[in-house]
Amino acid sequence: MVVSGGPASLGGGCLGTFTSLLLLAWTATLSAARIPVPPACGKPQQLNRVVGGEDSTDNEWPWVVSIQKNGTHHCAGSLLTSRWVITAAHCFKDNLNKPSLFSVLLGAWQLGNPGSRSQKVGVAWVQPHPMYSWKEGAHADIALVRLEHSIQFSERVLPICLPDASIHLPPNTHCWISGWGSIQDGVPLPHPQTLQKLKVPIIDSEVCSRLYWRGAGHEAITEDMLCAGYLEGERDACLGDSGGPLMCQVDGAWLLAGIISWGEGCAERNRPGVYISLSAHRSWVEKIVQGVQLRGRAQGSGALRAPSPGSGAAARS
């Protein structure tokens, strides 16, 4: 708005300035109103082979994404916000500076039939944890993937929550894993590549450390790792599941408890899956990702619960 000058128009100038300020405030209010409020994390809006797993239902895990390399499924990941996905750092070994090789497919239940409501987005850059050493089975195997542009949330594309400081995972807590990885060692998920799910119990960290014991000073299970699965084998994550979520439900919301990282073989006896704990790296994620949502246990609520519905140290990408 143009405000007239000169002594004769002093009053009009003040009024004009006041009007301008009102217009600016009104415009700012409208702009703020247009900023979409992100949906609540960890809550699927609609519910219509991991080794030994079963087909998930459509829209059951709307935060699980396929990270693709040269157009082919490579790893899984989880959506945190409209611009950030979290996955395993080892998925980008030797390709960290080549983000153009990768894309992220969101909202796809079947990779062979992603549907018109799925979204495919390029990768702007990848931020691995600074403590990750790029060795198989290393600690801090976690990376944040910045998408080239914001995605549109829908019933098929929603964020998952991170656990807040109130969350602890005692042994035998039942959680879930999900992914499009091999259904057996060397056997890829058949067409149409339907997203698989598997319920897995948390394994006591001391038990897991003994199972993977490599001698004093060479502990395989570090403080930021979780173990989950079945000591008898037969059910587990496998090749292609790397970076996918270990999910636990607390007070009606799904939390990302861990990231699929490594294991010895797939579903072998006394070789459970190993996951990177999000509780151990929550502060690092919060420093980088604006708007990530945290959830915990409501005061006085009980233990974590899951509804009933369903590789040599090798990275599982």
PDB file of C-alpha atoms in Angstrom:
ATOM      1  CA  MET A   1       0.000   0.000   0.000  1.00  0.00           C
ATOM      2  CA  VAL A   2       1.298   3.498  -0.902  1.00  0.00           C
ATOM      3  CA  VAL A   3       1.084   6.041   1.959  1.00  0.00           C
ATOM      4  CA  SER A   4       0.899   9.762   0.963  1.00  0.00           C
ATOM      5  CA  GLY A   5       3.603  12.031   2.406  1.00  0.00           C
ATOM      6  CA  GLY A   6       3.795  15.689   3.483  1.00  0.00           C
ATOM      7  CA  PRO A   7       2.531  17.651   6.482  1.00  0.00           C
ATOM      8  CA  ALA A   8      -1.011  17.998   5.141  1.00  0.00           C
ATOM      9  CA  SER A   9      -1.457  14.239   5.059  1.00  0.00           C
ATOM     10  CA  LEU A  10       0.150  13.411   8.385  1.00  0.00           C
ATOM     11  CA  GLY A  11      -3.059  12.013   9.851  1.00  0.00           C
ATOM     12  CA  GLY A  12      -3.750   9.988   6.733  1.00  0.00           C
ATOM     13  CA  GLY A  13      -0.184   8.683   6.815  1.00  0.00           C
ATOM     14  CA  CYS A  14      -0.614   7.373  10.360  1.00  0.00           C
ATOM     15  CA  LEU A  15      -3.927   5.787   9.438  1.00  0.00           C
ATOM     16  CA  GLY A  16      -2.401   4.286   6.331  1.00  0.00           C
ATOM     17  CA  THR A  17       0.480   2.838   8.335  1.00  0.00           C
ATOM     18  CA  PHE A  18      -1.945   1.351  10.855  1.00  0.00           C
ATOM     19  CA  THR A  19      -4.025  -0.119   8.030  1.00  0.00           C
ATOM     20  CA  SER A  20      -0.895  -1.590   6.478  1.00  0.00           C
ATOM     21  CA  LEU A  21       0.021  -3.241   9.744  1.00  0.00           C
ATOM     22  CA  LEU A  22      -3.476  -4.704  10.014  1.00  0.00           C
ATOM     23  CA  LEU A  23      -3.228  -6.057   6.473  1.00  0.00           C
ATOM     24  CA  LEU A  24       0.184  -7.554   7.201  1.00  0.00           C
ATOM     25  CA  ALA A  25      -1.144  -9.251  10.321  1.00  0.00           C
ATOM     26  CA  TRP A  26      -4.175 -10.533   8.416  1.00  0.00           C
ATOM     27  CA  THR A  27      -1.975 -11.867   5.598  1.00  0.00           C
ATOM     28  CA  ALA A  28       0.325 -13.596   8.109  1.00  0.00           C
ATOM     29  CA  THR A  29      -2.699 -15.186   9.765  1.00  0.00           C
ATOM     30  CA  LEU A  30      -3.931 -16.495   6.412  1.00  0.00           C
ATOM     31  CA  SER A  31      -0.465 -17.842   5.582  1.00  0.00           C
ATOM     32  CA  ALA A  32      -0.275 -19.630   8.917  1.00  0.00           C
ATOM     33  CA  ALA A  33      -3.729 -21.080   8.340  1.00  0.00           C
ATOM     34  CA  ARG A  34      -2.587 -22.538   5.023  1.00  0.00           C
ATOM     35  CA  ILE A  35       0.317 -24.444   6.607  1.00  0.00           C
ATOM     36  CA  PRO A  36      -0.954 -28.030   6.848  1.00  0.00           C
ATOM     37  CA  VAL A  37      -0.932 -29.530  10.304  1.00  0.00           C
ATOM     38  CA  PRO A  38       0.804 -32.924  10.151  1.00  0.00           C
ATOM     39  CA  PRO A  39      -1.401 -35.880  11.061  1.00  0.00           C
ATOM     40  CA  ALA A  40      -0.955 -37.624  14.366  1.00  0.00           C
ATOM     41  CA  CYS A  41       1.937 -40.083  14.184  1.00  0.00           C
ATOM     42  CA  GLY A  42       1.626 -43.819  14.545  1.00  0.00           C
ATOM     43  CA  LYS A  43      -2.108 -44.088  13.897  1.00  0.00           C
ATOM     44  CA  PRO A  44      -3.280 -45.726  10.675  1.00  0.00           C
ATOM     45  CA  GLN A  45      -6.463 -44.002   9.520  1.00  0.00           C
ATOM     46  CA  GLN A  46      -7.878 -46.998   7.714  1.00  0.00           C
ATOM     47  CA  LEU A  47      -7.260 -50.676   7.850  1.00  0.00           C
ATOM     48  CA  ASN A  48      -9.146 -52.517   5.128  1.00  0.00           C
ATOM     49  CA  ARG A  49       7.770 -62.151   3.538  1.00  0.00           C
ATOM     50  CA  VAL A  50       9.795 -61.400   6.188  1.00  0.00           C
ATOM     51  CA  VAL A  51      10.824 -65.106   6.852  1.00  0.00           C
ATOM     52  CA  GLY A  52       7.826 -66.898   8.355  1.00  0.00           C
ATOM     53  CA  GLY A  53       5.763 -63.729   8.133  1.00  0.00           C
ATOM     54  CA  GLU A  54       2.369 -63.043   6.628  1.00  0.00           C
ATOM     55  CA  ASP A  55       0.829 -60.510   4.286  1.00  0.00           C
ATOM     56  CA  SER A  56      -0.001 -57.219   5.904  1.00  0.00           C
ATOM     57  CA  THR A  57      -3.328 -55.592   5.097  1.00  0.00           C
ATOM     58  CA  ASP A  58      -3.569 -52.545   2.882  1.00  0.00           C
ATOM     59  CA  ASN A  59      -2.799 -49.299   4.772  1.00  0.00           C
ATOM     60  CA  GLU A  60      -1.795 -51.219   7.897  1.00  0.00           C
ATOM     61  CA  TRP A  61       1.687 -49.679   8.075  1.00  0.00           C
ATOM     62  CA  PRO A  62       1.375 -46.327   6.218  1.00  0.00           C
ATOM     63  CA  TRP A  63       4.837 -45.137   7.330  1.00  0.00           C
ATOM     64  CA  VAL A  64       6.783 -48.060   5.826  1.00  0.00           C
ATOM     65  CA  VAL A  65       8.552 -47.000   2.625  1.00  0.00           C
ATOM     66  CA  SER A  66      10.600 -48.748  -0.052  1.00  0.00           C
ATOM     67  CA  ILE A  67      14.017 -47.197  -0.651  1.00  0.00           C
ATOM     68  CA  GLN A  68      14.858 -48.021  -4.237  1.00  0.00           C
ATOM     69  CA  LYS A  69      18.196 -48.077  -5.993  1.00  0.00           C
ATOM     70  CA  ASN A  70      18.070 -47.665  -9.755  1.00  0.00           C
ATOM     71  CA  GLY A  71      14.334 -48.316  -9.572  1.00  0.00           C
ATOM     72  CA  THR A  72      14.590 -51.623  -7.678  1.00  0.00           C
ATOM     73  CA  HIS A  73      13.736 -52.236  -4.015  1.00  0.00           C
ATOM     74  CA  HIS A  74      16.917 -52.003  -1.957  1.00  0.00           C
ATOM     75  CA  CYS A  75      15.991 -51.277   1.672  1.00  0.00           C
ATOM     76  CA  ALA A  76      12.990 -50.280   3.734  1.00  0.00           C
ATOM     77  CA  GLY A  77      12.558 -47.167   5.834  1.00  0.00           C
ATOM     78  CA  SER A  78      10.043 -45.287   7.962  1.00  0.00           C
ATOM     79  CA  LEU A  79       8.467 -41.892   7.348  1.00  0.00           C
ATOM     80  CA  LEU A  80       9.069 -39.383  10.152  1.00  0.00           C
ATOM     81  CA  THR A  81       7.785 -36.137   8.592  1.00  0.00           C
ATOM     82  CA  SER A  82       6.768 -34.864   5.158  1.00  0.00           C
ATOM     83  CA  ARG A  83      10.471 -34.460   4.229  1.00  0.00           C
ATOM     84  CA  TRP A  84      12.372 -37.092   6.245  1.00  0.00           C
ATOM     85  CA  VAL A  85      12.690 -40.876   6.193  1.00  0.00           C
ATOM     86  CA  ILE A  86      14.784 -42.910   8.629  1.00  0.00           C
ATOM     87  CA  THR A  87      16.602 -46.108   7.672  1.00  0.00           C
ATOM     88  CA  ALA A  88      19.866 -48.041   8.124  1.00  0.00           C
ATOM     89  CA  ALA A  89      23.117 -46.289   7.192  1.00  0.00           C
ATOM     90  CA  HIS A  90      24.595 -49.421   5.588  1.00  0.00           C
ATOM     91  CA  CYS A  91      21.969 -49.162   2.827  1.00  0.00           C
ATOM     92  CA  PHE A  92      24.087 -46.353   1.328  1.00  0.00           C
ATOM     93  CA  LYS A  93      27.520 -47.920   1.652  1.00  0.00           C
ATOM     94  CA  ASP A  94      29.753 -46.781  -1.249  1.00  0.00           C
ATOM     95  CA  ASN A  95      26.893 -44.626  -2.589  1.00  0.00           C
ATOM     96  CA  LEU A  96      26.553 -41.913   0.032  1.00  0.00           C
ATOM     97  CA  ASN A  97      27.481 -39.170  -2.450  1.00  0.00           C
ATOM     98  CA  LYS A  98      25.213 -40.535  -5.182  1.00  0.00           C
ATOM     99  CA  PRO A  99      21.688 -39.636  -4.020  1.00  0.00           C
ATOM    100  CA  SER A 100      20.453 -39.611  -7.635  1.00  0.00           C
ATOM    101  CA  LEU A 101      20.700 -43.416  -7.622  1.00  0.00           C
ATOM    102  CA  PHE A 102      17.967 -43.596  -4.998  1.00  0.00           C
ATOM    103  CA  SER A 103      14.280 -42.849  -4.736  1.00  0.00           C
ATOM    104  CA  VAL A 104      11.647 -43.451  -2.073  1.00  0.00           C
ATOM    105  CA  LEU A 105       8.306 -45.118  -2.795  1.00  0.00           C
ATOM    106  CA  LEU A 106       5.599 -44.260  -0.259  1.00  0.00           C
ATOM    107  CA  GLY A 107       2.068 -45.561   0.121  1.00  0.00           C
ATOM    108  CA  ALA A 108       2.701 -48.819  -1.736  1.00  0.00           C
ATOM    109  CA  TRP A 109       1.334 -52.010  -0.221  1.00  0.00           C
ATOM    110  CA  GLN A 110       2.442 -54.187  -3.137  1.00  0.00           C
ATOM    111  CA  LEU A 111       5.637 -53.166  -4.906  1.00  0.00           C
ATOM    112  CA  GLY A 112       4.472 -54.964  -8.049  1.00  0.00           C
ATOM    113  CA  ASN A 113       1.246 -52.963  -8.022  1.00  0.00           C
ATOM    114  CA  PRO A 114       1.927 -49.702  -6.164  1.00  0.00           C
ATOM    115  CA  GLY A 115      -1.306 -48.054  -7.280  1.00  0.00           C
ATOM    116  CA  SER A 116      -2.142 -44.519  -8.329  1.00  0.00           C
ATOM    117  CA  ARG A 117      -2.169 -43.230  -4.756  1.00  0.00           C
ATOM    118  CA  SER A 118       1.448 -44.174  -4.081  1.00  0.00           C
ATOM    119  CA  GLN A 119       4.116 -41.460  -4.273  1.00  0.00           C
ATOM    120  CA  LYS A 120       7.661 -41.682  -5.569  1.00  0.00           C
ATOM    121  CA  VAL A 121      10.146 -39.018  -4.496  1.00  0.00           C
ATOM    122  CA  GLY A 122      13.820 -38.493  -5.204  1.00  0.00           C
ATOM    123  CA  VAL A 123      16.471 -38.277  -2.495  1.00  0.00           C
ATOM    124  CA  ALA A 124      18.094 -34.887  -1.882  1.00  0.00           C
ATOM    125  CA  TRP A 125      20.789 -36.168   0.474  1.00  0.00           C
ATOM    126  CA  VAL A 126      21.516 -38.775   3.140  1.00  0.00           C
ATOM    127  CA  GLN A 127      22.769 -38.008   6.648  1.00  0.00           C
ATOM    128  CA  PRO A 128      24.343 -41.086   8.277  1.00  0.00           C
ATOM    129  CA  HIS A 129      25.035 -41.061  11.997  1.00  0.00           C
ATOM    130  CA  PRO A 130      28.513 -39.554  12.526  1.00  0.00           C
ATOM    131  CA  MET A 131      29.564 -42.509  14.701  1.00  0.00           C
ATOM    132  CA  TYR A 132      28.756 -45.162  12.084  1.00  0.00           C
ATOM    133  CA  SER A 133      31.924 -46.911  10.841  1.00  0.00           C
ATOM    134  CA  TRP A 134      30.584 -48.465   7.583  1.00  0.00           C
ATOM    135  CA  LYS A 135      31.379 -51.990   8.814  1.00  0.00           C
ATOM    136  CA  GLU A 136      28.880 -54.829   8.934  1.00  0.00           C
ATOM    137  CA  GLY A 137      27.281 -55.123  12.327  1.00  0.00           C
ATOM    138  CA  ALA A 138      28.623 -51.734  13.478  1.00  0.00           C
ATOM    139  CA  HIS A 139      26.811 -49.611  16.041  1.00  0.00           C
ATOM    140  CA  ALA A 140      24.950 -46.410  15.069  1.00  0.00           C
ATOM    141  CA  ASP A 141      23.742 -48.041  11.830  1.00  0.00           C
ATOM    142  CA  ILE A 142      21.166 -45.321  11.246  1.00  0.00           C
ATOM    143  CA  ALA A 143      20.669 -42.679   8.572  1.00  0.00           C
ATOM    144  CA  LEU A 144      18.235 -39.890   7.826  1.00  0.00           C
ATOM    145  CA  VAL A 145      17.071 -39.439   4.236  1.00  0.00           C
ATOM    146  CA  ARG A 146      16.034 -35.973   3.089  1.00  0.00           C
ATOM    147  CA  LEU A 147      13.406 -36.123   0.337  1.00  0.00           C
ATOM    148  CA  GLU A 148      13.636 -33.823  -2.676  1.00  0.00           C
ATOM    149  CA  HIS A 149      10.241 -32.317  -1.869  1.00  0.00           C
ATOM    150  CA  SER A 150       7.503 -32.666   0.716  1.00  0.00           C
ATOM    151  CA  ILE A 151       5.117 -35.565   0.290  1.00  0.00           C
ATOM    152  CA  GLN A 152       1.343 -35.404   0.664  1.00  0.00           C
ATOM    153  CA  PHE A 153      -0.044 -37.190   3.701  1.00  0.00           C
ATOM    154  CA  SER A 154      -2.999 -39.501   3.110  1.00  0.00           C
ATOM    155  CA  GLU A 155      -4.499 -42.627   4.638  1.00  0.00           C
ATOM    156  CA  ARG A 156      -1.684 -44.505   2.837  1.00  0.00           C
ATOM    157  CA  VAL A 157       1.144 -42.143   3.800  1.00  0.00           C
ATOM    158  CA  LEU A 158       1.480 -41.232   7.482  1.00  0.00           C
ATOM    159  CA  PRO A 159       4.370 -40.677   9.912  1.00  0.00           C
ATOM    160  CA  ILE A 160       5.401 -42.993  12.721  1.00  0.00           C
ATOM    161  CA  CYS A 161       6.189 -41.754  16.235  1.00  0.00           C
ATOM    162  CA  LEU A 162       9.552 -41.874  17.958  1.00  0.00           C
ATOM    163  CA  PRO A 163       9.628 -43.171  21.544  1.00  0.00           C
ATOM    164  CA  ASP A 164      10.041 -40.558  24.242  1.00  0.00           C
ATOM    165  CA  ALA A 165      12.083 -41.009  27.420  1.00  0.00           C
ATOM    166  CA  SER A 166       9.268 -42.915  29.172  1.00  0.00           C
ATOM    167  CA  ILE A 167       9.585 -45.913  26.859  1.00  0.00           C
ATOM    168  CA  HIS A 168      11.464 -49.031  27.960  1.00  0.00           C
ATOM    169  CA  LEU A 169      11.255 -52.390  26.239  1.00  0.00           C
ATOM    170  CA  PRO A 170      11.464 -55.262  28.721  1.00  0.00           C
ATOM    171  CA  PRO A 171      12.179 -58.781  27.435  1.00  0.00           C
ATOM    172  CA  ASN A 172       9.204 -60.526  25.814  1.00  0.00           C
ATOM    173  CA  THR A 173       7.567 -57.251  24.796  1.00  0.00           C
ATOM    174  CA  HIS A 174       5.812 -58.112  21.563  1.00  0.00           C
ATOM    175  CA  CYS A 175       6.465 -55.774  18.658  1.00  0.00           C
ATOM    176  CA  TRP A 176       6.247 -56.050  14.874  1.00  0.00           C
ATOM    177  CA  ILE A 177       8.584 -55.849  11.900  1.00  0.00           C
ATOM    178  CA  SER A 178       7.561 -55.226   8.319  1.00  0.00           C
ATOM    179  CA  GLY A 179       9.270 -55.259   4.935  1.00  0.00           C
ATOM    180  CA  TRP A 180       9.554 -56.520   1.361  1.00  0.00           C
ATOM    181  CA  GLY A 181      12.714 -58.581   1.911  1.00  0.00           C
ATOM    182  CA  SER A 182      13.457 -62.202   1.034  1.00  0.00           C
ATOM    183  CA  ILE A 183      11.131 -64.859   2.436  1.00  0.00           C
ATOM    184  CA  GLN A 184      14.081 -67.257   2.815  1.00  0.00           C
ATOM    185  CA  ASP A 185      17.811 -66.870   2.421  1.00  0.00           C
ATOM    186  CA  GLY A 186      18.194 -66.425  -1.347  1.00  0.00           C
ATOM    187  CA  VAL A 187      14.451 -66.524  -2.075  1.00  0.00           C
ATOM    188  CA  PRO A 188      13.005 -63.114  -2.999  1.00  0.00           C
ATOM    189  CA  LEU A 189       9.461 -62.101  -2.135  1.00  0.00           C
ATOM    190  CA  PRO A 190       7.309 -63.259  -5.085  1.00  0.00           C
ATOM    191  CA  HIS A 191       5.108 -61.006  -7.210  1.00  0.00           C
ATOM    192  CA  PRO A 192       3.148 -58.876  -6.429  1.00  0.00           C
ATOM    193  CA  GLN A 193       5.593 -58.353  -3.534  1.00  0.00           C
ATOM    194  CA  THR A 194       3.024 -57.726  -0.799  1.00  0.00           C
ATOM    195  CA  LEU A 195       4.374 -56.033   2.319  1.00  0.00           C
ATOM    196  CA  GLN A 196       5.088 -58.677   4.971  1.00  0.00           C
ATOM    197  CA  LYS A 197       4.693 -58.433   8.733  1.00  0.00           C
ATOM    198  CA  LEU A 198       5.887 -60.523  11.648  1.00  0.00           C
ATOM    199  CA  LYS A 199       5.326 -60.274  15.385  1.00  0.00           C
ATOM    200  CA  VAL A 200       8.609 -60.595  17.306  1.00  0.00           C
ATOM    201  CA  PRO A 201       9.360 -60.581  21.045  1.00  0.00           C
ATOM    202  CA  ILE A 202      12.165 -58.435  22.469  1.00  0.00           C
ATOM    203  CA  ILE A 203      15.054 -60.636  23.666  1.00  0.00           C
ATOM    204  CA  ASP A 204      16.959 -59.891  26.848  1.00  0.00           C
ATOM    205  CA  SER A 205      20.140 -57.984  25.932  1.00  0.00           C
ATOM    206  CA  GLU A 206      22.365 -60.226  28.070  1.00  0.00           C
ATOM    207  CA  VAL A 207      20.966 -63.342  26.401  1.00  0.00           C
ATOM    208  CA  CYS A 208      21.566 -61.825  22.977  1.00  0.00           C
ATOM    209  CA  SER A 209      25.096 -60.756  23.905  1.00  0.00           C
ATOM    210  CA  ARG A 210      25.924 -64.342  24.870  1.00  0.00           C
ATOM    211  CA  LEU A 211      24.480 -65.671  21.613  1.00  0.00           C
ATOM    212  CA  TYR A 212      26.647 -63.318  19.570  1.00  0.00           C
ATOM    213  CA  TRP A 213      29.669 -63.436  21.907  1.00  0.00           C
ATOM    214  CA  ARG A 214      32.972 -62.908  20.074  1.00  0.00           C
ATOM    215  CA  GLY A 215      35.327 -62.666  22.995  1.00  0.00           C
ATOM    216  CA  ALA A 216      36.260 -59.974  25.512  1.00  0.00           C
ATOM    217  CA  GLY A 217      36.704 -56.598  23.888  1.00  0.00           C
ATOM    218  CA  HIS A 218      34.856 -57.692  20.741  1.00  0.00           C
ATOM    219  CA  GLU A 219      31.243 -57.441  21.828  1.00  0.00           C
ATOM    220  CA  ALA A 220      28.911 -57.738  18.851  1.00  0.00           C
ATOM    221  CA  ILE A 221      25.882 -56.344  20.666  1.00  0.00           C
ATOM    222  CA  THR A 222      26.519 -52.721  21.579  1.00  0.00           C
ATOM    223  CA  GLU A 223      24.523 -50.496  23.923  1.00  0.00           C
ATOM    224  CA  ASP A 224      22.489 -49.014  21.085  1.00  0.00           C
ATOM    225  CA  MET A 225      21.304 -52.398  19.798  1.00  0.00           C
ATOM    226  CA  LEU A 226      18.146 -54.371  20.487  1.00  0.00           C
ATOM    227  CA  CYS A 227      17.563 -58.031  19.728  1.00  0.00           C
ATOM    228  CA  ALA A 228      14.164 -59.417  18.800  1.00  0.00           C
ATOM    229  CA  GLY A 229      12.890 -62.647  17.335  1.00  0.00           C
ATOM    230  CA  TYR A 230      12.819 -66.359  18.071  1.00  0.00           C
ATOM    231  CA  LEU A 231      15.721 -68.415  19.390  1.00  0.00           C
ATOM    232  CA  GLU A 232      14.438 -71.462  17.529  1.00  0.00           C
ATOM    233  CA  GLY A 233      14.764 -69.534  14.254  1.00  0.00           C
ATOM    234  CA  GLU A 234      12.255 -70.013  11.412  1.00  0.00           C
ATOM    235  CA  ARG A 235      10.901 -66.437  11.630  1.00  0.00           C
ATOM    236  CA  ASP A 236      13.064 -63.355  11.100  1.00  0.00           C
ATOM    237  CA  ALA A 237      13.966 -60.374   8.956  1.00  0.00           C
ATOM    238  CA  CYS A 238      16.088 -61.125   5.892  1.00  0.00           C
ATOM    239  CA  LEU A 239      17.861 -59.636   2.874  1.00  0.00           C
ATOM    240  CA  GLY A 240      16.015 -56.523   1.669  1.00  0.00           C
ATOM    241  CA  ASP A 241      14.403 -55.800   5.055  1.00  0.00           C
ATOM    242  CA  SER A 242      17.306 -53.598   6.225  1.00  0.00           C
ATOM    243  CA  GLY A 243      16.316 -50.160   7.422  1.00  0.00           C
ATOM    244  CA  GLY A 244      12.735 -51.191   8.087  1.00  0.00           C
ATOM    245  CA  PRO A 245      10.941 -50.638  11.370  1.00  0.00           C
ATOM    246  CA  LEU A 246      10.695 -52.531  14.622  1.00  0.00           C
ATOM    247  CA  MET A 247       7.333 -51.168  15.784  1.00  0.00           C
ATOM    248  CA  CYS A 248       5.678 -51.325  19.184  1.00  0.00           C
ATOM    249  CA  GLN A 249       2.222 -50.040  20.053  1.00  0.00           C
ATOM    250  CA  VAL A 250       1.773 -47.911  23.156  1.00  0.00           C
ATOM    251  CA  ASP A 251      -1.553 -46.392  24.192  1.00  0.00           C
ATOM    252  CA  GLY A 252      -2.947 -46.655  20.688  1.00  0.00           C
ATOM    253  CA  ALA A 253       0.035 -45.223  18.816  1.00  0.00           C
ATOM    254  CA  TRP A 254       2.796 -47.067  16.968  1.00  0.00           C
ATOM    255  CA  LEU A 255       6.344 -46.173  17.966  1.00  0.00           C
ATOM    256  CA  LEU A 256       9.544 -46.803  16.024  1.00  0.00           C
ATOM    257  CA  ALA A 257      11.493 -48.785  18.597  1.00  0.00           C
ATOM    258  CA  GLY A 258      14.284 -49.941  16.315  1.00  0.00           C
ATOM    259  CA  ILE A 259      15.703 -50.165  12.798  1.00  0.00           C
ATOM    260  CA  ILE A 260      16.455 -53.515  11.156  1.00  0.00           C
ATOM    261  CA  SER A 261      20.254 -53.663  11.011  1.00  0.00           C
ATOM    262  CA  TRP A 262      21.939 -57.080  10.875  1.00  0.00           C
ATOM    263  CA  GLY A 263      21.976 -60.742  11.857  1.00  0.00           C
ATOM    264  CA  GLU A 264      23.730 -63.982  11.003  1.00  0.00           C
ATOM    265  CA  GLY A 265      21.879 -65.641   8.180  1.00  0.00           C
ATOM    266  CA  CYS A 266      18.097 -65.424   8.091  1.00  0.00           C
ATOM    267  CA  ALA A 267      15.934 -67.108  10.714  1.00  0.00           C
ATOM    268  CA  GLU A 268      18.743 -69.349  11.955  1.00  0.00           C
ATOM    269  CA  ARG A 269      18.631 -70.960  15.394  1.00  0.00           C
ATOM    270  CA  ASN A 270      20.085 -68.788  18.179  1.00  0.00           C
ATOM    271  CA  ARG A 271      20.756 -65.958  15.723  1.00  0.00           C
ATOM    272  CA  PRO A 272      17.948 -63.437  16.280  1.00  0.00           C
ATOM    273  CA  GLY A 273      17.604 -60.172  14.422  1.00  0.00           C
ATOM    274  CA  VAL A 274      19.579 -57.156  15.657  1.00  0.00           C
ATOM    275  CA  TYR A 275      18.089 -53.670  15.577  1.00  0.00           C
ATOM    276  CA  ILE A 276      19.403 -50.180  16.258  1.00  0.00           C
ATOM    277  CA  SER A 277      17.518 -48.640  19.184  1.00  0.00           C
ATOM    278  CA  LEU A 278      15.766 -45.339  18.506  1.00  0.00           C
ATOM    279  CA  SER A 279      15.788 -44.505  22.205  1.00  0.00           C
ATOM    280  CA  ALA A 280      19.587 -44.473  22.026  1.00  0.00           C
ATOM    281  CA  HIS A 281      19.614 -42.043  19.074  1.00  0.00           C
ATOM    282  CA  ARG A 282      16.483 -39.974  19.652  1.00  0.00           C
ATOM    283  CA  SER A 283      18.377 -36.771  20.512  1.00  0.00           C
ATOM    284  CA  TRP A 284      20.456 -37.009  17.316  1.00  0.00           C
ATOM    285  CA  VAL A 285      17.315 -37.417  15.202  1.00  0.00           C
ATOM    286  CA  GLU A 286      15.605 -34.490  16.929  1.00  0.00           C
ATOM    287  CA  LYS A 287      18.571 -32.212  16.192  1.00  0.00           C
ATOM    288  CA  ILE A 288      18.219 -32.822  12.454  1.00  0.00           C
ATOM    289  CA  VAL A 289      14.536 -33.494  11.814  1.00  0.00           C
ATOM    290  CA  GLN A 290      12.180 -30.599  12.451  1.00  0.00           C
ATOM    291  CA  GLY A 291       8.690 -31.652  13.487  1.00  0.00           C
ATOM    292  CA  VAL A 292       9.332 -35.285  14.399  1.00  0.00           C
ATOM    293  CA  GLN A 293       6.618 -36.474  16.802  1.00  0.00           C
ATOM    294  CA  LEU A 294       7.392 -38.278  20.065  1.00  0.00           C
ATOM    295  CA  ARG A 295       4.982 -40.424  22.030  1.00  0.00           C
ATOM    296  CA  GLY A 296       5.279 -42.354  25.260  1.00  0.00           C
ATOM    297  CA  ARG A 297       3.316 -44.185  27.882  1.00  0.00           C
ATOM    298  CA  ALA A 298       0.443 -42.304  29.472  1.00  0.00           C
ATOM    299  CA  GLN A 299       0.812 -41.875  33.200  1.00  0.00           C
ATOM    300  CA  GLY A 300      -0.338 -45.005  34.982  1.00  0.00           C
ATOM    301  CA  SER A 301      -0.702 -47.117  31.838  1.00  0.00           C
ATOM    302  CA  GLY A 302       0.632 -50.642  31.670  1.00  0.00           C
ATOM    303  CA  ALA A 303       3.312 -52.407  29.668  1.00  0.00           C
ATOM    304  CA  LEU A 304       3.779 -52.117  25.931  1.00  0.00           C
ATOM    305  CA  ARG A 305       1.348 -54.186  24.003  1.00  0.00           C
ATOM    306  CA  ALA A 306       0.794 -55.342  20.465  1.00  0.00           C
ATOM    307  CA  PRO A 307      -2.619 -56.227  19.071  1.00  0.00           C
ATOM    308  CA  SER A 308      -3.092 -59.735  17.852  1.00  0.00           C
ATOM    309  CA  PRO A 309      -4.130 -59.488  14.150  1.00  0.00           C
ATOM    310  CA  GLY A 310       0.570 -61.126  12.056  1.00  0.00           C
ATOM    311  CA  SER A 311      23.205 -64.130   7.307  1.00  0.00           C
ATOM    312  CA  GLY A 312      28.105 -64.356   8.964  1.00  0.00           C
ATOM    313  CA  ALA A 313      27.139 -61.059  10.435  1.00  0.00           C
ATOM    314  CA  ALA A 314      25.312 -59.738   7.453  1.00  0.00           C
ATOM    315  CA  ALA A 315      23.580 -56.470   6.866  1.00  0.00           C
ATOM    316  CA  ARG A 316      20.040 -57.116   5.731  1.00  0.00           C
ATOM    317  CA  SER A 317      19.912 -54.963   2.638  1.00  0.00           C
TER     318      SER A 317
END
